[in-house]
Short mmCIF file of C-alpha atoms and ligand atoms in Angstrom, two decimals:
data_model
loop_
_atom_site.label_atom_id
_atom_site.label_comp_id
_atom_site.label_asym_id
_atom_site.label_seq_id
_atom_site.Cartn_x
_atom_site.Cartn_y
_atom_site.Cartn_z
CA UNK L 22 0.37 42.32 -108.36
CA UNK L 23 -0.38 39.92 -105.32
CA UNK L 24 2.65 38.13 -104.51
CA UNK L 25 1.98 34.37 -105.36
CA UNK L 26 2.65 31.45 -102.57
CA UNK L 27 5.29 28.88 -104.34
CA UNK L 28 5.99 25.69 -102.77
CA UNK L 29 9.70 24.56 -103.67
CA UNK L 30 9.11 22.46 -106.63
CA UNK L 31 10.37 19.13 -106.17
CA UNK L 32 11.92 17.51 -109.72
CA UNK L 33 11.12 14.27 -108.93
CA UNK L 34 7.12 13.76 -110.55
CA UNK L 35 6.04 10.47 -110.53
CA UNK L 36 2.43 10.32 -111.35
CA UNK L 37 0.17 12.36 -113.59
CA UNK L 38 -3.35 12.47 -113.30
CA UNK L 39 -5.58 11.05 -116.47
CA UNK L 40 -9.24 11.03 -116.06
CA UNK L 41 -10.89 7.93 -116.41
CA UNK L 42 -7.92 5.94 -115.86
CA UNK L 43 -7.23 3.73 -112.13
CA UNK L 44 -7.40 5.84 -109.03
CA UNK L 45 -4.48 7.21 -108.17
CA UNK L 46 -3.63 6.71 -104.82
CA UNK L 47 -1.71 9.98 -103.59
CA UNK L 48 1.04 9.02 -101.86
CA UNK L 49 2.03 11.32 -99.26
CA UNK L 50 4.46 9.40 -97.02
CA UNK L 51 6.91 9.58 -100.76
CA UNK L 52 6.21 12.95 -101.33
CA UNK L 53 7.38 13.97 -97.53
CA UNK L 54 10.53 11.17 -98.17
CA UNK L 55 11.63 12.99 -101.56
CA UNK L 56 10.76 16.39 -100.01
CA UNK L 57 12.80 15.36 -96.74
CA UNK L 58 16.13 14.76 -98.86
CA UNK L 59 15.66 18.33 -100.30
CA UNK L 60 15.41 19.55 -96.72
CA UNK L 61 18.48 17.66 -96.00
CA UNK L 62 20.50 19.82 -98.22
CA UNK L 63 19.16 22.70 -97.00
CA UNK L 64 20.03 22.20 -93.37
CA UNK L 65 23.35 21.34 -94.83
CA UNK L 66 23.69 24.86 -96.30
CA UNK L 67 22.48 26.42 -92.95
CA UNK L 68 25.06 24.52 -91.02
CA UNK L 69 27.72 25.64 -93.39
CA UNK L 70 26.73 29.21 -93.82
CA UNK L 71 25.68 29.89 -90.03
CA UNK L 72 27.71 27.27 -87.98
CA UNK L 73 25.29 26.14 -85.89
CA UNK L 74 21.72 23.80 -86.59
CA UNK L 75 18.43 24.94 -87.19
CA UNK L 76 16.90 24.50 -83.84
CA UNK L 77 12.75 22.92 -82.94
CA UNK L 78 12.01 23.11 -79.14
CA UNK L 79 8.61 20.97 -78.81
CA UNK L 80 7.02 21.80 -75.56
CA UNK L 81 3.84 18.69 -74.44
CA UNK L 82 1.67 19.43 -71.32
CA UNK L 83 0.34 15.97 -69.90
CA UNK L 84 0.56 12.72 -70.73
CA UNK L 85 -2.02 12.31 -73.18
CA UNK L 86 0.03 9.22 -75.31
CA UNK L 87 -1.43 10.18 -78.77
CA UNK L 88 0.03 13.51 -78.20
CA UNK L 89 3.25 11.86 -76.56
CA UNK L 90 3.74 9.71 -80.27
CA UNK L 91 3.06 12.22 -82.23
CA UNK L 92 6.05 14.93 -80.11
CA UNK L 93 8.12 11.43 -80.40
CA UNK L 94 7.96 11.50 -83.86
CA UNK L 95 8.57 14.79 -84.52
CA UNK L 96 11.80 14.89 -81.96
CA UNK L 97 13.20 11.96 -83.93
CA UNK L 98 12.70 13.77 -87.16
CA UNK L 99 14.23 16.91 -86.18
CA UNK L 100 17.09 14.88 -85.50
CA UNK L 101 17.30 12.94 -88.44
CA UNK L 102 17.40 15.99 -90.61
CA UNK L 103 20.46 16.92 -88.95
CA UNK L 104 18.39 19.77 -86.87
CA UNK L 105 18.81 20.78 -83.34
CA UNK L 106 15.98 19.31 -81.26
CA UNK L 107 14.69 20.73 -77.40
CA UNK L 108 12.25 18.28 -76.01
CA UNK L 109 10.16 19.70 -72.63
CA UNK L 110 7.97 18.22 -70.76
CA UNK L 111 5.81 19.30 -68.59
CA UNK L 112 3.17 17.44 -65.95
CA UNK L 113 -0.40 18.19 -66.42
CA UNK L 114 -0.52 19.80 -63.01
CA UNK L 115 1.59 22.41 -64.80
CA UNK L 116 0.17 25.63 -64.32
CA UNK L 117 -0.81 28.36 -67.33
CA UNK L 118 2.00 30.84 -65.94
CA UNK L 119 4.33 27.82 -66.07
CA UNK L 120 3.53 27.10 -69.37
CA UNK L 121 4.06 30.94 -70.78
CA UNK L 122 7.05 31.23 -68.95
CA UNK L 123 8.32 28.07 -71.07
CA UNK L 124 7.64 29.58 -74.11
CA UNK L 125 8.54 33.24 -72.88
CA UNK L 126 12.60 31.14 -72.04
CA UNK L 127 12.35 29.49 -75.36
CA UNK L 128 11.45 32.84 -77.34
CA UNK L 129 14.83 34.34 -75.83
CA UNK L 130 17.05 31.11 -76.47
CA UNK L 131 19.01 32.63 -80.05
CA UNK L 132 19.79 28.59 -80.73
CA UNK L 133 16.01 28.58 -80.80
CA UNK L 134 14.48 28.59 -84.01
CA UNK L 135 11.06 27.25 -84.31
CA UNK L 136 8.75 26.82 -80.98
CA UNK L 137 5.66 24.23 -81.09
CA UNK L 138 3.25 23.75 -78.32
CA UNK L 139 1.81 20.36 -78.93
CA UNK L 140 -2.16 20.88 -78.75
CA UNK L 141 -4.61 19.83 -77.16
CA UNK L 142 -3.69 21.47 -73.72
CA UNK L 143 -4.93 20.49 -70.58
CA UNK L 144 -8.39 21.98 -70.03
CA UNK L 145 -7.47 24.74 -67.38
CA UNK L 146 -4.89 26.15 -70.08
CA UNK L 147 -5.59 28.52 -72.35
CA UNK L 148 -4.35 27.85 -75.56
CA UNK L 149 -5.05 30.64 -77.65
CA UNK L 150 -3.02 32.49 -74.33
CA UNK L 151 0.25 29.85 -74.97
CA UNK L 152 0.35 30.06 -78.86
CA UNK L 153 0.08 33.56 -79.13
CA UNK L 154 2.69 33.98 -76.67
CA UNK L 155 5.04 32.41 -79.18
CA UNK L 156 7.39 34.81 -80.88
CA UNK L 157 5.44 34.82 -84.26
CA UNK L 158 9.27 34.76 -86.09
CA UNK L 159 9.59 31.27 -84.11
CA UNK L 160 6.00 29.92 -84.92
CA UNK L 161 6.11 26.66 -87.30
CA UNK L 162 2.55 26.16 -86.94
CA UNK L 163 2.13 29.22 -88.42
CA UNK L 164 -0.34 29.66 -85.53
CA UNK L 165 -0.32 33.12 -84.39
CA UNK L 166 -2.35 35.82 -85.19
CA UNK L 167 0.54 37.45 -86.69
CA UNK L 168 1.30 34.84 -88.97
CA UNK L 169 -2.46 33.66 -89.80
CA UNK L 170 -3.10 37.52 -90.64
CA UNK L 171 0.51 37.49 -92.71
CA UNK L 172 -1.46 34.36 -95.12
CA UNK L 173 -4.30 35.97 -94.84
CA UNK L 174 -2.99 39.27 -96.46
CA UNK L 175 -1.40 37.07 -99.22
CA UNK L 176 1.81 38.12 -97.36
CA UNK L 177 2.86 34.47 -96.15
CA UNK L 178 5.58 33.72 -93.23
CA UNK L 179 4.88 30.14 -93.12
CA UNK L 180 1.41 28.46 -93.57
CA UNK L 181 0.35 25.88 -90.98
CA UNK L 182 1.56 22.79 -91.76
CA UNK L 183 -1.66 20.19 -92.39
CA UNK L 184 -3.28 22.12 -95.55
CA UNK L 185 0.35 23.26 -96.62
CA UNK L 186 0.97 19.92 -96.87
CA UNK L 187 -1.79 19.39 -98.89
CA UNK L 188 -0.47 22.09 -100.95
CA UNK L 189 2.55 19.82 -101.39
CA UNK L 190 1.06 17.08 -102.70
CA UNK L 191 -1.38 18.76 -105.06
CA UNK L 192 2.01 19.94 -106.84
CA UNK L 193 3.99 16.81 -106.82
CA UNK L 194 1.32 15.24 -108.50
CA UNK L 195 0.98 18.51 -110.96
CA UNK L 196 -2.99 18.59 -109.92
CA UNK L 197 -3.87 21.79 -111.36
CA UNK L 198 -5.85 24.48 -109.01
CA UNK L 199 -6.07 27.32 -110.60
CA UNK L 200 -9.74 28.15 -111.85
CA UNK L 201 -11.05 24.38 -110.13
CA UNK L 202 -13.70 24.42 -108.14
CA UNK L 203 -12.48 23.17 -105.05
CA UNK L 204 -14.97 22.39 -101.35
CA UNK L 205 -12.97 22.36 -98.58
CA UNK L 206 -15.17 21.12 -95.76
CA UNK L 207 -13.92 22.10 -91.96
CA UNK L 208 -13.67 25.50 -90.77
CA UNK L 209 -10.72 24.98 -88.28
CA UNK L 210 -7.74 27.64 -87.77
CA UNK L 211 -5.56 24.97 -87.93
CA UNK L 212 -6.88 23.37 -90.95
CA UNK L 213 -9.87 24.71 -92.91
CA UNK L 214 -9.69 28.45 -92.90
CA UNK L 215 -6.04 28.61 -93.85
CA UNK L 216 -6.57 25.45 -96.36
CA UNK L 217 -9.28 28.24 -98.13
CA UNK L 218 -6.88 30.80 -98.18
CA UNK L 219 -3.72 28.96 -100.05
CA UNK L 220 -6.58 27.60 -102.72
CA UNK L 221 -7.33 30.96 -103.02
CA UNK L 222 -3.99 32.23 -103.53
CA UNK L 223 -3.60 29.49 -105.96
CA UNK L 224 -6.35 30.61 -107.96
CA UNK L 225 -8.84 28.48 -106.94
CA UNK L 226 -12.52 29.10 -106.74
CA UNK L 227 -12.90 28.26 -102.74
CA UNK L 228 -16.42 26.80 -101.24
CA UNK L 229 -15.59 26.49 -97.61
CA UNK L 230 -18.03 24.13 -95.83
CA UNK L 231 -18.90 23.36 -92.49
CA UNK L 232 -21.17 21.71 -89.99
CA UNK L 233 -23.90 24.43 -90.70
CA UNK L 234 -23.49 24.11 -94.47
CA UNK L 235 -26.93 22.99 -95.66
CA UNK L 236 -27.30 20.20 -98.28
CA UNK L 237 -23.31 20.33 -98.20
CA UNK L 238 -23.71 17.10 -100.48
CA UNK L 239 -24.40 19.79 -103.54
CA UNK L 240 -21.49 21.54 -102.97
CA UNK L 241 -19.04 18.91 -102.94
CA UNK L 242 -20.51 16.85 -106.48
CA UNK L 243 -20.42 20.20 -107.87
CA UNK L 244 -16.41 20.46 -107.25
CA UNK L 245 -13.27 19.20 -108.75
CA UNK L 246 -11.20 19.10 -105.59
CA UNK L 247 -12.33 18.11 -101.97
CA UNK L 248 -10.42 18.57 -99.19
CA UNK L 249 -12.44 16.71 -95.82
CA UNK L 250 -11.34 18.04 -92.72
CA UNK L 251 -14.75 17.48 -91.19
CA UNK L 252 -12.97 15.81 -87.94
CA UNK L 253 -15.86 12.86 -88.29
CA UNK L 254 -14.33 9.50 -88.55
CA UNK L 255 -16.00 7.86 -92.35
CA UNK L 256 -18.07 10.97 -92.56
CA UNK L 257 -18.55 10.50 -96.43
CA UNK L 258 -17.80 8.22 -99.22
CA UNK L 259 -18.47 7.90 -103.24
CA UNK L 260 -21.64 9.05 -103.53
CA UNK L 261 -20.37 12.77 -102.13
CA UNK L 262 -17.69 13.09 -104.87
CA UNK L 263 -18.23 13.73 -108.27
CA UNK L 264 -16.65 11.18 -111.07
CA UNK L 265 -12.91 11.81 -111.84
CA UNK L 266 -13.26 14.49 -108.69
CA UNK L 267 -9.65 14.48 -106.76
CA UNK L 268 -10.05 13.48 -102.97
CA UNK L 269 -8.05 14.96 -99.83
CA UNK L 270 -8.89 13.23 -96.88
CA UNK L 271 -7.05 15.35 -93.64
CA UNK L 272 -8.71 12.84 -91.05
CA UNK L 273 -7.11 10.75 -88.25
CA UNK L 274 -9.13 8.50 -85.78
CA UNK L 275 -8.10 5.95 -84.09
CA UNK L 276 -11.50 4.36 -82.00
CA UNK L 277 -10.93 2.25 -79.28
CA UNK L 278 -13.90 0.55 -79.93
CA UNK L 279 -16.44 -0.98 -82.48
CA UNK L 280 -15.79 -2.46 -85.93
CA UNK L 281 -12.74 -0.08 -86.65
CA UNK L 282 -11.06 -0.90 -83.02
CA UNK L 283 -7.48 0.31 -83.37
CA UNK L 284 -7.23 0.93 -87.00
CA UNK L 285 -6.18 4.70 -88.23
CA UNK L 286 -9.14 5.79 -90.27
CA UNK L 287 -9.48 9.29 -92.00
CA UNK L 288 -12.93 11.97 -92.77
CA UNK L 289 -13.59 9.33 -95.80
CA UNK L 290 -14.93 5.97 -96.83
CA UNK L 291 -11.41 5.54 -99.26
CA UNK L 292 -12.74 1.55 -100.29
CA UNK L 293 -15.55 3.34 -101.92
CA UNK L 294 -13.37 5.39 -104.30
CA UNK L 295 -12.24 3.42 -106.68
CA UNK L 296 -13.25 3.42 -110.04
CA UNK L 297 -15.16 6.89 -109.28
CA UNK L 298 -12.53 9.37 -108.74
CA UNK L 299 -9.53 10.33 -109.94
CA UNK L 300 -7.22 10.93 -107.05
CA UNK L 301 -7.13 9.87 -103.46
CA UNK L 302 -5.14 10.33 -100.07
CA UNK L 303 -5.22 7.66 -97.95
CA UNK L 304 -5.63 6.76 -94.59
CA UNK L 305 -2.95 6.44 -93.28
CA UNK L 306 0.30 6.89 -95.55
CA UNK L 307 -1.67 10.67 -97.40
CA UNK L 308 -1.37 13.74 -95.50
CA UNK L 309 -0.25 13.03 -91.92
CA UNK L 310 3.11 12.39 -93.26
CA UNK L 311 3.03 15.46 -95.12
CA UNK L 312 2.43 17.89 -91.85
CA UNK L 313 5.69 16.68 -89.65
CA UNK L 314 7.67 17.52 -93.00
CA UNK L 315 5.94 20.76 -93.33
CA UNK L 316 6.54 21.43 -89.74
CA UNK L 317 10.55 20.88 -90.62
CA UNK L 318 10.31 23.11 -93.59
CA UNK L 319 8.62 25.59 -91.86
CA UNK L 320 11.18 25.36 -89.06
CA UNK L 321 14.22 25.87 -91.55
CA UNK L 322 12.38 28.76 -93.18
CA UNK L 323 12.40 30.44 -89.64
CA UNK L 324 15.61 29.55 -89.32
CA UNK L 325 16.97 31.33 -92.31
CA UNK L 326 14.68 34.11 -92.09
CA UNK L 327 15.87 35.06 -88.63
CA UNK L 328 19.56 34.16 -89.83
CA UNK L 329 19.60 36.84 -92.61
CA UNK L 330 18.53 39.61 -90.22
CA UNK L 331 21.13 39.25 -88.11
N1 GUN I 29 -1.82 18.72 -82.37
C1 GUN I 29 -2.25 18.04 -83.47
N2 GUN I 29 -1.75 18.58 -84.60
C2 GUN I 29 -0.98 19.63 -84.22
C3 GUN I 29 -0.20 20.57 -84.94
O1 GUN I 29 -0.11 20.58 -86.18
N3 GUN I 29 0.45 21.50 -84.17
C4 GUN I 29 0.35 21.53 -82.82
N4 GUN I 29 1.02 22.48 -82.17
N5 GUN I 29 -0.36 20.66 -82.12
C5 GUN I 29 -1.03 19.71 -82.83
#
């Protein structure tokens, strides 16, 4: 028997879906603030059992100041949890070897558990070069080819954190996937492709769409879930989505200019969903809070996988 993935179920349900009720607006900033009290106890038990704190080293190249909020954020997390947190910066002048030799300290550090390079990297790095240099036993992105093959052989160290995320909130709100028809549109590494896979595992019947997809319209009336990762800011709206369909929206924009100046906007037109379908993540407040608190599970995972080997 293929092992099934199980996220930790949380007891706390708070919504159930009925069709043809209100929308229901799926709320992930609650489901990453009940999941984050769970964690809580966890990193409690690690303490106690291991005397010392899970540990997160984030590593930024540059000074990009999206990038710069979003390492902020997840420094200030880690802390809050009760986790050990390594902040590095590094100019953008830094140089590729400078950045591997970073990672190569960090992979060596035993208080280290968990190792994220925040991406983008400046141009003249290679990334694929940086992430795979990451022990794949300290990877909470779940980046590495070692870990993306472990999902992809139904063999799961930890799943990246964006569509496991989604994962999360399908099951706190006890939205069924097994036999739905689900489009998932975005074939990204970080996003799409692994997103397909954990449907998949789930028992879901996976149409995986993408920027080549003709008439991609038909394929995403025709299913029950949709999860937009297109990385287009408002790329679709109601008339995409079948009635009483259930709505994942993994976009973030934030233009700088035009009617939407400044405002957070996701892969979907959310004002037009109401009273069509049956479920919706918002923009913000549905799954960006979900993938920092991934990205802490993920960490303690590591952190008690490599604990119980030594
Ligand atoms: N940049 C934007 N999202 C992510 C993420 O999930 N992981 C890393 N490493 N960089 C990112």
């Amino acid at each position: 028997m293929w092992k099934k993935l199980r996220i930790p179920p949380i007891s706390r349900v708070t919504h159930r879906l009925s069709l043809g009720g209100p929308m229901i607006r799926l709320d992930g900033k609650a489901v990453a603030a009940a999941r984050r009290e769970l964690l809580k106890t966890r990193v409690e038990r690690f303490v106690t059992q291991h005397g010392r704190k899970p540990g997160l080293a984030v590593v930024i190249v540059g000074e990009d100041p999206a990038s710069h909020v979003y390492v902020k954020n997840k420094v200030k997390t880690t802390t809050e949890l009760g986790m050990a947190s390594r902040h590095i910066e590094l100019p953008h002048t830094a140089s590729e070897a400078e950045v591997l030799e970073t990672v190569a300290k960090l992979n060596r550090d035993a208080a280290v558990d968990g190792i994220l390079v925040q991406l983008p990297l400046p141009k003249h790095i290679d990334s694929n070069k940086v992430v795979e240099a990451i022990d794949a036993e300290k990877d909470p992105d779940g980046l590495t080819t070692a870990n993306l093959g472990l999902l992809f052989a139904g063999r799961k160290r930890v799943a990246p954190c964006t569509p496991w995320g989604v994962m999360a909130i399908l099951e706190h709100y006890k939205i069924p996937v097994a036999g739905k028809r689900v489009a998932v549109i975005g074939r990204s590494n970080i996003v799409g492709k692994p997103m397909a896979q954990l449907l998949t595992e789930a028992d879901a019947t996976v149409t995986l769409c993408h920027s080549r997809t003709k008439d991609l319209a038909h394929h995403t009336r025709d299913a029950e879930i949709v999860v937009v990762a297109a990385g287009k800011q408002r790329f679709i709206g109601r008339e995409s989505f079948a009635k009483d369909a259930v709505v994942i929206d993994v976009g973030m924009h934030r233009p700088d200019s035009g009617e939407f100046a400044g405002k957070l906007l996701g892969d979907v037109k959310f004002e037009e969903l109401e009273g069509h379908v049956s479920a919706a993540t918002p923009v913000p407040g549905g799954v960006g809070p979900m993938t920092i608190q991934m990205l802490m599970e993920n960490t303690v995972t590591l952190a008690e996988n490599r604990a119980s080997k030594n």
